[in-house]
Coordinates of C-alpha atoms and ligand atoms in Angstrom, one line a residue:
M1 CA 0.0 0.0 0.0
P2 CA 1.4 3.5 -0.9
Q3 CA 2.2 5.5 2.2
T4 CA 0.4 8.8 2.7
P5 CA 3.1 11.5 2.8
T6 CA 3.2 13.7 5.9
A7 CA 4.2 17.3 6.4
D8 CA 4.4 19.6 9.4
V9 CA 2.5 22.2 7.4
V10 CA 0.6 22.1 4.1
I11 CA 0.1 25.5 2.3
V12 CA -2.9 25.7 0.0
G13 CA -1.8 27.9 -2.9
G14 CA 1.6 28.7 -4.2
G15 CA 1.4 32.4 -5.2
L16 CA 3.6 35.0 -3.6
I17 CA 1.7 34.7 -0.3
G18 CA 1.8 30.9 0.0
T19 CA 5.4 30.6 -1.3
S20 CA 6.8 33.3 1.0
I21 CA 5.1 31.8 4.1
G22 CA 6.3 28.3 3.2
W23 CA 9.9 29.7 2.8
R24 CA 9.7 31.3 6.3
L25 CA 8.4 28.1 7.9
A26 CA 11.1 26.0 6.2
Q27 CA 13.7 28.4 7.4
A28 CA 12.4 27.8 10.9
G29 CA 13.0 24.0 10.4
L30 CA 9.4 22.8 9.5
R31 CA 8.8 20.2 6.8
V32 CA 6.6 22.3 4.4
T33 CA 4.6 21.1 1.4
V34 CA 3.0 23.8 -0.9
V35 CA 0.1 22.5 -3.0
A36 CA 0.7 25.1 -5.7
G37 CA -2.6 25.3 -7.8
D38 CA -2.5 27.0 -11.2
A39 CA 0.5 29.2 -11.7
E40 CA -0.9 30.8 -14.9
A41 CA -4.0 32.0 -13.1
A42 CA -2.2 33.4 -10.0
A43 CA -2.6 37.2 -9.4
S44 CA 1.0 37.1 -8.4
R45 CA 1.9 36.5 -12.1
V46 CA -0.5 39.1 -13.5
A47 CA 0.1 42.0 -11.1
A48 CA 1.9 45.2 -11.9
G49 CA 4.2 45.1 -8.9
M50 CA 3.7 48.5 -7.5
L51 CA 4.8 48.8 -3.9
A52 CA 2.7 51.9 -3.2
P53 CA 1.2 52.3 0.3
V54 CA 0.8 56.0 -0.2
T55 CA -0.5 56.5 -3.7
E56 CA -2.7 53.4 -3.4
T57 CA -4.4 54.5 -0.2
T58 CA -7.9 55.9 0.0
F59 CA -9.7 58.0 2.7
T60 CA -11.4 54.9 4.3
E61 CA -8.3 52.6 4.6
E62 CA -6.2 54.0 7.4
K63 CA -6.0 50.7 9.2
L64 CA -4.7 49.0 6.1
L65 CA -2.3 51.8 5.5
R66 CA -0.5 51.0 8.7
L67 CA 0.0 47.5 7.5
T68 CA 1.1 48.5 4.0
L69 CA 3.6 51.0 5.5
A70 CA 5.0 48.4 7.8
S71 CA 5.5 46.1 4.8
I72 CA 7.2 48.6 2.6
G73 CA 9.5 49.2 5.5
M74 CA 10.5 45.6 5.3
F75 CA 10.9 45.4 1.5
D76 CA 14.5 46.4 1.0
D77 CA 15.8 43.7 3.4
F78 CA 13.3 41.1 2.2
A79 CA 14.3 41.6 -1.4
T80 CA 18.0 41.4 -0.5
E81 CA 17.4 38.2 1.5
V82 CA 15.3 36.6 -1.3
G83 CA 17.9 37.6 -3.9
T84 CA 20.8 36.1 -1.8
A85 CA 18.9 32.9 -0.9
S86 CA 17.9 32.3 -4.5
G87 CA 20.8 33.7 -6.5
L88 CA 18.2 35.3 -8.7
P89 CA 17.2 39.0 -9.4
V90 CA 14.0 40.3 -7.8
G91 CA 13.5 43.4 -9.9
L92 CA 13.2 45.9 -7.0
R93 CA 13.2 49.6 -8.2
R94 CA 13.6 52.2 -5.4
T95 CA 12.5 55.1 -7.7
P96 CA 9.6 57.3 -6.7
T97 CA 6.1 57.2 -7.9
L98 CA 4.6 60.2 -9.7
S99 CA 0.8 60.7 -9.5
V100 CA -0.5 63.2 -12.1
A101 CA -3.7 64.8 -13.1
S102 CA -5.0 65.8 -16.6
T103 CA -8.2 67.9 -16.3
A104 CA -9.2 70.5 -13.7
D105 CA -11.5 67.8 -12.1
D106 CA -8.6 65.3 -12.0
A107 CA -6.4 68.0 -10.4
A108 CA -9.0 68.6 -7.8
R109 CA -9.1 64.9 -7.0
L110 CA -5.3 64.7 -6.8
G111 CA -5.4 67.8 -4.6
M112 CA -7.8 66.1 -2.2
L113 CA -5.5 63.1 -1.9
A114 CA -2.5 65.4 -1.3
D115 CA -4.5 67.2 1.5
Y116 CA -5.4 63.9 3.1
L117 CA -1.8 62.7 3.0
T118 CA -0.6 65.9 4.7
R119 CA -3.3 65.5 7.3
I120 CA -2.2 62.0 8.3
G121 CA 1.5 63.0 8.2
L122 CA 2.6 61.2 5.1
E123 CA 5.3 62.8 2.9
S124 CA 4.6 63.8 -0.7
E125 CA 5.7 66.7 -2.9
R126 CA 3.2 68.7 -4.9
L127 CA 4.4 69.5 -8.4
T128 CA 3.4 71.9 -11.1
S129 CA 2.9 70.8 -14.7
R130 CA 6.5 71.9 -15.6
E131 CA 7.9 70.2 -12.5
C132 CA 6.1 67.0 -13.4
R133 CA 7.8 67.0 -16.9
R134 CA 11.1 67.7 -15.4
Q135 CA 10.7 64.5 -13.3
E136 CA 9.3 62.5 -16.2
P137 CA 10.1 64.0 -19.6
L138 CA 7.8 61.6 -21.5
L139 CA 4.6 63.1 -19.9
A140 CA 2.1 64.7 -22.1
P141 CA 2.2 68.6 -22.0
T142 CA -1.5 68.5 -21.0
I143 CA -0.7 67.2 -17.5
R144 CA -1.7 69.9 -15.0
S145 CA -0.2 68.9 -11.7
G146 CA 1.4 66.0 -9.8
L147 CA 2.4 64.5 -6.6
L148 CA 5.8 62.9 -6.1
V149 CA 6.0 60.1 -3.5
G150 CA 9.6 59.0 -2.8
G151 CA 8.6 56.0 -0.7
D152 CA 6.3 54.3 -3.2
W153 CA 8.5 51.8 -5.2
S154 CA 7.9 48.9 -7.5
C155 CA 9.3 45.4 -8.2
D156 CA 9.0 42.9 -11.0
N157 CA 6.5 40.6 -9.3
R158 CA 7.3 37.8 -11.8
L159 CA 11.0 37.9 -10.9
L160 CA 10.3 38.2 -7.2
W161 CA 7.9 35.2 -7.4
A162 CA 10.4 33.0 -9.3
A163 CA 13.2 34.0 -6.9
L164 CA 10.9 33.1 -3.9
R165 CA 10.1 29.7 -5.4
E166 CA 13.8 29.0 -5.8
A167 CA 14.6 30.2 -2.3
A168 CA 11.8 28.1 -0.9
G169 CA 13.0 25.0 -2.8
R170 CA 16.6 25.5 -1.5
A171 CA 15.2 25.8 2.0
G172 CA 13.5 22.4 1.6
V173 CA 10.0 23.3 0.7
R174 CA 8.3 20.6 -1.3
R175 CA 6.1 22.0 -4.1
V176 CA 3.5 19.8 -5.6
D177 CA 1.3 20.5 -8.6
G178 CA -2.5 20.2 -8.3
A179 CA -5.2 21.6 -6.0
V180 CA -6.5 20.8 -2.6
G181 CA -10.1 19.5 -2.9
R182 CA -10.9 19.5 0.8
L183 CA -9.4 19.5 4.3
E184 CA -9.7 16.4 6.4
L185 CA -11.0 17.1 9.8
A186 CA -11.3 15.1 13.0
G187 CA -13.8 17.0 15.0
D188 CA -12.8 20.6 14.9
R189 CA -9.1 19.8 14.2
V190 CA -7.4 19.4 10.8
V191 CA -5.6 16.1 10.2
G192 CA -4.7 16.4 6.5
V193 CA -5.7 17.6 3.0
R194 CA -7.2 15.7 0.1
L195 CA -6.1 16.7 -3.3
S196 CA -8.4 16.8 -6.3
D197 CA -6.7 13.7 -7.8
G198 CA -7.6 11.8 -4.7
S199 CA -4.2 11.7 -3.1
G200 CA -3.8 12.9 0.5
I201 CA -1.2 14.5 2.7
A202 CA -1.3 14.0 6.5
T203 CA -0.7 17.2 8.5
D204 CA -1.9 19.0 11.6
Q205 CA -1.2 22.5 10.2
V206 CA -2.7 24.0 7.1
V207 CA -2.3 27.5 5.8
V208 CA -5.0 28.7 3.4
A209 CA -3.2 31.0 0.8
A210 CA -5.5 30.4 -2.2
G211 CA -5.9 34.0 -3.2
A212 CA -9.2 34.8 -4.9
W213 CA -10.2 31.1 -4.8
A214 CA -10.1 31.0 -1.0
G215 CA -13.8 31.6 -0.7
Q216 CA -14.5 28.5 -2.9
L217 CA -12.6 26.0 -0.7
D218 CA -14.8 23.3 0.9
L219 CA -14.4 24.6 4.5
P220 CA -16.8 24.6 7.5
L221 CA -16.6 28.4 7.7
H222 CA -17.4 31.4 5.5
L223 CA -14.5 33.2 4.0
P224 CA -15.7 36.5 2.6
V225 CA -13.2 36.6 -0.4
R226 CA -14.4 37.3 -3.9
P227 CA -12.5 37.6 -7.2
V228 CA -12.2 41.2 -8.5
K229 CA -11.2 40.9 -12.1
G230 CA -8.4 43.1 -13.5
Q231 CA -7.3 43.4 -17.2
I232 CA -3.7 44.5 -17.6
L233 CA -1.3 45.0 -20.5
R234 CA 2.4 44.6 -21.0
L235 CA 4.0 46.9 -23.5
D236 CA 7.5 46.5 -24.9
P237 CA 9.2 49.9 -25.7
A238 CA 11.4 48.0 -28.2
G239 CA 14.3 50.4 -28.0
L240 CA 12.2 53.6 -27.6
P241 CA 12.6 55.7 -24.5
Q242 CA 10.5 54.5 -21.5
P243 CA 9.4 56.3 -18.4
G244 CA 11.9 56.3 -15.6
L245 CA 9.3 56.5 -12.8
T246 CA 6.1 54.7 -12.1
V247 CA 3.4 57.1 -13.3
R248 CA -0.1 56.9 -11.9
A249 CA -2.8 59.2 -13.4
F250 CA -6.2 60.6 -13.0
S251 CA -7.0 61.1 -16.6
Q252 CA -10.4 62.4 -17.7
G253 CA -12.0 60.8 -14.7
A254 CA -10.3 57.4 -15.3
E255 CA -7.4 55.9 -13.5
V256 CA -4.4 54.4 -15.1
Y257 CA -0.8 53.4 -14.1
L258 CA 2.4 52.7 -16.0
V259 CA 5.1 50.7 -14.3
P260 CA 8.5 50.5 -16.1
R261 CA 10.9 47.6 -15.5
E262 CA 14.7 47.8 -15.1
S263 CA 15.1 45.6 -18.2
G264 CA 13.8 48.4 -20.5
H265 CA 11.6 45.8 -22.2
E266 CA 8.4 46.1 -20.3
V267 CA 6.0 48.8 -19.2
V268 CA 3.0 47.4 -17.4
V269 CA -0.3 49.3 -18.0
G270 CA -3.2 48.7 -15.7
A271 CA -5.7 47.9 -14.8
T272 CA -9.5 47.5 -15.0
V273 CA -11.4 46.8 -11.8
E274 CA -14.5 44.6 -12.5
D275 CA -16.7 42.8 -10.1
L276 CA -17.6 40.1 -12.6
G277 CA -16.5 36.9 -10.8
F278 CA -14.1 34.6 -12.6
D279 CA -14.5 36.0 -16.1
P280 CA -11.3 35.2 -18.1
R281 CA -12.1 37.4 -21.1
V282 CA -9.8 40.1 -22.3
T283 CA -12.3 42.6 -23.8
A284 CA -11.9 45.0 -26.6
G285 CA -13.3 47.8 -24.4
G286 CA -10.9 47.0 -21.6
V287 CA -7.8 47.0 -23.8
Y288 CA -9.0 50.2 -25.6
E289 CA -9.5 52.1 -22.4
L290 CA -6.1 51.2 -21.0
L291 CA -4.3 52.1 -24.2
R292 CA -6.3 55.3 -24.6
D293 CA -5.5 56.4 -21.0
A294 CA -1.9 55.4 -21.2
R295 CA -1.4 57.4 -24.4
A296 CA -3.2 60.5 -22.9
V297 CA -0.6 60.4 -20.1
I298 CA 2.5 59.3 -22.0
P299 CA 2.0 59.7 -25.8
M300 CA 5.1 57.7 -26.6
T301 CA 3.3 54.5 -25.4
A302 CA 1.3 54.4 -28.7
E303 CA 4.6 53.5 -30.5
Y304 CA 5.3 50.6 -28.1
T305 CA 4.6 46.9 -29.0
L306 CA 1.6 45.4 -27.3
A307 CA 3.4 42.4 -25.9
E308 CA 0.7 40.8 -23.6
T309 CA -2.8 41.2 -22.5
S310 CA -3.9 39.3 -19.4
V311 CA -6.6 38.9 -16.7
G312 CA -6.1 38.4 -13.0
Y313 CA -8.3 38.1 -10.0
R314 CA -7.6 40.2 -6.9
P315 CA -8.7 38.5 -3.7
G316 CA -11.2 41.1 -2.5
T317 CA -12.7 41.3 1.0
P318 CA -15.5 43.6 2.3
D319 CA -12.9 46.1 3.7
N320 CA -10.2 45.6 1.1
A321 CA -7.8 44.3 3.7
P322 CA -6.3 40.8 4.1
I323 CA -7.5 38.0 6.4
L324 CA -4.7 36.8 8.5
G325 CA -4.3 34.3 11.3
A326 CA -6.8 32.0 13.1
S327 CA -9.7 30.5 11.2
G328 CA -11.7 29.0 14.1
I329 CA -10.6 25.5 13.0
D330 CA -7.8 24.0 15.0
G331 CA -4.6 23.9 12.9
V332 CA -6.0 26.1 10.0
T333 CA -4.4 29.5 9.5
L334 CA -5.6 32.1 7.0
A335 CA -3.5 34.2 4.6
T336 CA -5.7 35.5 1.9
G337 CA -7.8 38.6 0.8
H338 CA -4.8 40.8 -0.1
Y339 CA -6.9 42.5 -2.8
R340 CA -4.8 45.1 -4.7
N341 CA -1.8 45.1 -2.3
G342 CA -0.6 41.5 -2.2
V343 CA 2.8 42.0 -3.7
L344 CA 3.4 44.9 -1.3
L345 CA 2.1 42.9 1.6
T346 CA 4.2 39.8 0.9
P347 CA 7.1 40.5 3.4
I348 CA 4.8 41.3 6.4
T349 CA 2.3 38.5 5.6
A350 CA 5.1 35.9 5.5
S351 CA 6.5 37.1 8.8
V352 CA 3.3 37.4 10.8
V353 CA 1.6 34.2 9.4
A354 CA 4.8 32.2 10.0
A355 CA 4.8 33.5 13.6
A356 CA 1.2 32.5 14.0
V357 CA 1.9 29.0 12.9
L358 CA 5.1 28.7 15.0
D359 CA 3.9 30.4 18.2
G360 CA 0.2 30.1 17.9
A361 CA -0.3 33.9 18.1
L362 CA -0.5 36.5 15.5
P363 CA 1.9 39.5 16.1
D364 CA 0.2 42.7 17.2
V365 CA 0.8 44.5 13.9
A366 CA -1.7 42.2 12.3
A367 CA -4.1 41.8 15.1
G368 CA -6.8 43.8 13.4
F369 CA -6.9 41.6 10.3
T370 CA -8.3 38.3 11.6
L371 CA -11.5 36.7 10.2
A372 CA -13.2 37.6 13.5
R373 CA -13.7 41.2 12.4
F374 CA -16.3 40.1 9.9
E375 CA -17.9 37.6 12.2
E376 CA -18.4 40.4 14.8
R377 CA -20.0 42.6 12.1
E378 CA -22.4 39.8 11.1
R379 CA -23.7 39.3 14.7
Ligands
FAD1 C1 -4.5 43.3 -12.5 C2 -3.9 43.2 -11.1 C3 -2.9 44.1 -10.8 C4 -2.3 44.1 -9.5 N1 -1.3 45.0 -9.2 C5 -0.8 44.9 -7.9 C6 0.3 45.8 -7.6 O1 0.7 46.6 -8.4 N2 0.8 45.8 -6.3 C7 0.4 44.9 -5.4 O2 0.9 44.9 -4.3 N3 -0.6 44.0 -5.7 C8 -1.2 44.0 -6.9 N4 -2.2 43.1 -7.3 C9 -2.7 42.2 -6.2 C10 -1.8 41.0 -6.0 O3 -1.5 40.5 -7.3 C11 -2.5 40.0 -5.2 O4 -3.0 40.6 -4.0 C12 -1.5 38.9 -4.8 O5 -0.8 38.4 -5.9 C13 -2.2 37.8 -4.1 O6 -1.3 36.7 -3.9 P1 -1.8 35.3 -3.5 O7 -0.6 34.4 -3.4 O8 -2.7 35.4 -2.3 O9 -2.8 34.8 -4.7 P2 -2.4 34.3 -6.1 O10 -1.2 34.9 -6.6 O11 -3.7 34.4 -6.9 O12 -2.1 32.8 -5.8 C14 -3.1 31.9 -5.3 C15 -2.8 30.5 -5.9 O13 -3.6 29.6 -5.2 C16 -4.0 28.6 -6.1 N5 -5.1 27.9 -5.6 C17 -6.4 28.2 -5.6 N6 -7.2 27.3 -5.1 C18 -6.4 26.3 -4.7 C19 -6.5 25.0 -4.2 N7 -7.8 24.5 -3.8 N8 -5.5 24.2 -4.0 C20 -4.2 24.6 -4.3 N9 -4.0 25.8 -4.8 C21 -5.0 26.6 -5.1 C22 -4.3 29.4 -7.4 O14 -4.3 28.6 -8.5 C23 -3.2 30.4 -7.4 O15 -2.1 29.9 -8.1 C24 -2.7 43.1 -8.5 C25 -3.7 42.2 -8.9 C26 -4.2 42.2 -10.2 C27 -5.3 41.2 -10.6

């Protein structure tokens, strides 16, 4: 009879979140198996890679902002550690992000964001049209105003993810293809996972890191995670000048961002935000709007090669913040719901969720992000 393999911890989902947690736990000496799921579908592959706590924030997300700021504070060391452990590049760019506005209404909107940032004590520099173009010469002359944020960086999420997988493998993480069909429970305690192909892995610790699919897992609890579709483009400047900074824009009421890579071969243009469930279609309208808005901000993009169109699913939650820590089932820890900040939140998630598995307690910095906050709301 074939033996059922055992693991100290099984991680459900091998995106940035699952892989980084697995790596941290293997570093602590645990035998870790990551059941990876579908790499092509992972948001970690599709994302733009902005590390932008400040320009990504909104007026209603101050609690999340504290977590994203803590994570950007860890990013430099994290990237260096992943790079050293894997021997691979991670594509971190420590260049500022420039948010710009096109019309008077767009400028008013950007001005409100700037006021808010000042009020909560975050640093940003207001720029005139001319100052914007001095920072980023490829900008359209129609740009009215801007906001320069030195601490909002970017990284090539595909490079980071590949490097993390390598680092995790070198630390002893076993990565298996396929999907977890269900968790095996004995009473209210987990004793293993059953994969969709019928095979099993015995374990008394499971971390759910299944991204936008977490809400679909067969679990005796309700996870309020939904897929929020995003269409996104990759342009290749093909030898033409590319922007030096990440540029985000309010353009004629729409929002668009352009994220250049160090290689000079990729500018990511994103992204639509569509509450359509798992809808894999790249639509003519989605691509049209992204290209139109990108060209309005940086006219040169019209000359670039359209290298890739893709769709990804942000793991959305009711308050746009992740769900971390205890699930209510003994031995099952949650690490999902990272919505539009999962790349940025990778270092802090890996650290706090690994601590929760190892010590049985979630560090204070993440205390407000457990599943319990939604259960309390429902009561
Ligand atoms: C268009 C777009 C742009 C984005 N831009 C940014 C950005 O600029 N900056 C930023 O910080 N974030 C960004 N994000 C968000 C970020 O990509 C996500 O928050 C992050 O990648 C989530 O990582 P994850 O590992 O939780 O999920 P994923 O990367 O989606 O990985 C989850 C994995 O779990 C697998 N899985 C699912 N079910 C099972 C199962 N039953 N068994 C085993 N495996 C399973 C899936 O197949 C998948 O491979 C963007 C997202 C999108 C869609």
